[in-house]
Amino acid sequence: AAAAEKKRARVLGVEAKRKAESAKTKPPRRKKKADGEADEETSAEETSAAAAEETAPEETEETEENGEEAPVETTSPAEDDGAEEEEPPGEPGVFFGRRLCDETKAERTIVVRNDSLVPARWTLVPPEEAPPACLAVDASSGVLAPGEETSVLFAFGSTEPEEVAALFTLRVFDEGGAFADAPTQVTEIKVEGETWKIDVDVAFPDAPAAAEAEGEGAEAEASAEGEGAPPPLRDAETPKKERVDFGLMKSTETATRRIVLTNNGKYAARFDFELRRLAKEVFSVEPSSGELEPGAAAECAVVFDVSKTSDPNARRAKLVDAPDIVLTVAELEPAEEQSQSALALASARTKKARDAASLLEKTEAARRAREKRRASKRVVVHASVDASFAEYALTPRRGVDFGPHLPGAEFEAVGARFFDVTNHGAFPFEVFAFDYGGREGDGGGGGEVVLDERGVPAPPPKPEGESLSLGAFVVSPVSGVVEPGSKLSFEVRFAPSDDRAFSELLGLHVADRDPRDQPLGIPYKLHGESVAPGVDAGDAAVAGVFEEHEVIERDLDAYLEGKTFLPNGPNRAVSAVYSRRDGAFGFGAVTAEMEASGVGSDADLESAKTEGDGEDAETKDADKDGDSSAAPPEPPPLPARAVTANFKISNPRRVRCVVDVALTPLSGDESDTAFPMALLPGSETLVIEPRKHAFVSVVFAPRALQKYAAALAATVRDGAGDASSFKFEVRGEGALPHVAVASPAFVDPETGAPTVRFTRTAVGSKKEKKIVLRNDGALVSYARVDVSNAKNGDSSSSGGRRRFSASPFVVVGAGVTHEIKPGHVKALRVLYEPREVSSKKTSSSGLPDDEDAHDKENENSRDVLDLTLAVRENPFETRAVRVVGEAFAPDVVFEHLPSLGGRSRDASLARARSGTSVVRRGDDDDDVSDSGETDDPDANALRFEDGPVGTTRRATFSMTNVSAKPWRFEWPAGDTDADETSGDESNAFAFVPRVGHLPPGTSTQITVSFAPKEPCAHGLDAEHPPLEMLV
């Protein structure tokens, strides 16, 4: 029996603990539900309890026979929420243990089961003293059928510290009265528990100083708003914040605020500090965790230090009551005991049992975590700090640039430059200047960088004295203290010298700035240029200087042959040329001013030069006096035929330059007259701004037919090197336009004039010759031919044809000015069309009776036309040209004579002294021999094509009677069968008709056959003259 009781107690104890686990969060099931009906809600703890229940051995029901009452078993689970205590053997009870005060209640359950075979009634009797309000029981009586069980729930909890030790009595008796004599079963159940509070006082010893600073700040703010503003009101009921206030401080410094923890509670507690967000980067707490025994105290230090943070944003920290420091105070962990899950896992033999033990272990872990959270106190500490490095600004930010200045310029001309260091921070800082390039460890000094204990380069040594010299620069002051919102100005002076740029690196040290901000110092650039004035010079400048002119590589004199410079507008040259080979500029040939006139004389050129000098002097005086408002005087007039050339002088430097220009004669006229080359007013002195240009104007007005040369030099004042001057030679030639009469070549010995001679011309016919004019000079010439005398009447012109009334001459192009370029010719056509014969008696053949008389004939018996050739701008080229012709009246004329196009032969003129002759017509009507005899053959010439011997060639022409009487004609009777060796060459010709009559005004057609049997030549040259055949 004793063994059976022990076995039953063991089994019931396991079951009671399992059910206690399921009763933690919600009341357990009071009664079993019908078969097949599931619970509405089952927690994880109930699931684990069910798994543990399956592993429990089945209960062996023992029934008391022989009329004895079966015992009713009561089980009391161990405490679940709180520290578990060992249950005294044989004394069932409900033990809540020690728990923190809370509004929630812990629950424990006892199970009453009827193990008898008859129904039983049970009653739970409370102690004589009423239990405290913190303890509650959900049921006090009930009836249990055989094998039925029920649960009784005890709940315990309070917001104030309390202790409970109550003794409940469970009475069980027969319900039906079948066992009236059976005694009542009485079981005492102990109920024990305690609630307590964590009483840890958090004190801030440094808070009064911070509060005082805060009050001062509030008063300052109120005074800024207005002197009469009332102080801010603080609600008395507003809870005071736990706070640590570091106030305004530098990020380069560290500070400490204390937090004192005192345990006034009944039991020991544990504290932990947690840093969040930005506080984790800039704060640290020492110690950050520990244990507090009852009545003990601990002092914790909150340290502010941003030097070790890696967050760039944390180096500028500003927190205002930031809840980033959290203090957690919790009870100590209960002594570790072997868990029920470990016991279940140790006794498990099957996979199902091991899974149930694992689930139970997770449940226990979750329960312990909840208990830990519930059994703690959280204190949020608000942190305030306004920490920053020295905040500064440099103006100008990129450095100081003096720009270009002349070497050796005075301080008044260079001036001073300033830069400012402004304090934008909340506290003052010191700043000083030093030689950044000379500091050791910066790459220029060559030494190693000295680091402090934080690994930051040590600040440079502070210079002594009131100023710091860096090359050509002087900086003052050297150092100073800058208050918040103010600035410190540094003055920089520059002393330019030589011809080069100066650049120095000034260093600035600002105390208490961020160590990562330029650890070696703040570099600040100082720049200035010492620029010597100069102009574009050398071969590279040729294209710019002579941009208005042609630039060549060959010899200048050879190239200028045929080049002409003409006025194109007032005093302007249309073209000019510069030779790189000779280093000379050439005007070429320019029309010389041979005669003094009202405009353009030597006096005008000298006046222009003199007035130009005076104007320049006045301009210089005005510049010295500072008055430049006066308008420049009008430029003096230049010679009418003068030409000018402009030369561009460019200033590539960044400083203004003054250029003196001089033109020195090298060769030319050595007389007392002024040199024909001169600088125009304003060209003697040029003031050229930086990166600008100006023009030098040279005028050339020659007064003699000769060549001139001068040296032009543009010299920069205070210049240095190759850019200080630009020199070249200027050449020019004085010339006049020249036109020569190339044809006619015959010059009348009496008048000395070139004479155009026409051969005897029949009335009604027309002949043409040419007057050829040739330009043998170097200038473009403008020639004009006019009629100076027309013996046979007045002249008139139409369409460029000059005709004279009752005159047989027509000059095409007379009365018009013709342009003749150098080396070119101009031909004027002269037509001779006689309408009547002169009053001198002539024979019927048109010739005088006596040939000597013909040669001595009076000039009045001929047609004569006198012409005048004039050349513009050259009065010395005016000369006379004569045209002479003689007319006669023929009886019979030959018409429609065939001509050979393109065929030309030199032949002598064959004159017919009696009768009408047939002669060969010449091809060239322009040439006149010097002997006075014309090379122009008679128009009555019959031409045959050249061909082989034995072939017959024919030609046709007409004979017309232009007289008032009839004529009989007879041609030679040619014998084509006769041998030509007889000496009569006319036998090769045959005329059809050979004999006939020509009444007045009639004509007949004649056909001539030419059939030579031997080689012959007629009209080929002087040795083979044309064959004359008389009719």
mmCIF file with all atom_site columns, C-alpha atoms in Angstrom, residues 18 60 76 127 234 310 423 471 479 526 536 539 618 629 671 809:
data_model
loop_
_atom_site.group_PDB
_atom_site.id
_atom_site.type_symbol
_atom_site.label_atom_id
_atom_site.label_alt_id
_atom_site.label_comp_id
_atom_site.label_asym_id
_atom_site.label_entity_id
_atom_site.label_seq_id
_atom_site.pdbx_PDB_ins_code
_atom_site.Cartn_x
_atom_site.Cartn_y
_atom_site.Cartn_z
_atom_site.occupancy
_atom_site.B_iso_or_equiv
_atom_site.pdbx_formal_charge
_atom_site.auth_seq_id
_atom_site.auth_comp_id
_atom_site.auth_asym_id
_atom_site.auth_atom_id
_atom_site.pdbx_PDB_model_num
ATOM 1  C CA . ARG A 1 18  ? 2.025  19.978  -16.726  1.00 0.00 ? 18  ARG A CA 1
ATOM 2  C CA . THR A 1 60  ? -3.674 3.053   -12.437  1.00 0.00 ? 60  THR A CA 1
ATOM 3  C CA . SER A 1 76  ? -0.746 21.660  -6.311   1.00 0.00 ? 76  SER A CA 1
ATOM 4  C CA . PRO A 1 127 ? -8.969 30.827  6.265    1.00 0.00 ? 127 PRO A CA 1
ATOM 5  C CA . ARG A 1 234 ? 7.114  75.954  -15.577  1.00 0.00 ? 234 ARG A CA 1
ATOM 6  C CA . SER A 1 310 ? 34.050 57.481  -37.498  1.00 0.00 ? 310 SER A CA 1
ATOM 7  C CA . ASN A 1 423 ? 34.226 83.314  -37.362  1.00 0.00 ? 423 ASN A CA 1
ATOM 8  C CA . GLY A 1 471 ? 59.010 85.780  -51.692  1.00 0.00 ? 471 GLY A CA 1
ATOM 9  C CA . SER A 1 479 ? 48.042 86.352  -35.960  1.00 0.00 ? 479 SER A CA 1
ATOM 10 C CA . LEU A 1 526 ? 49.150 84.279  -53.320  1.00 0.00 ? 526 LEU A CA 1
ATOM 11 C CA . ASP A 1 536 ? 54.223 90.941  -81.072  1.00 0.00 ? 536 ASP A CA 1
ATOM 12 C CA . ASP A 1 539 ? 58.425 85.933  -87.752  1.00 0.00 ? 539 ASP A CA 1
ATOM 13 C CA . GLU A 1 618 ? 49.283 118.353 -76.724  1.00 0.00 ? 618 GLU A CA 1
ATOM 14 C CA . SER A 1 629 ? 38.001 115.414 -72.696  1.00 0.00 ? 629 SER A CA 1
ATOM 15 C CA . SER A 1 671 ? 67.684 117.711 -101.705 1.00 0.00 ? 671 SER A CA 1
ATOM 16 C CA . PHE A 1 809 ? 38.782 109.699 -141.786 1.00 0.00 ? 809 PHE A CA 1
#
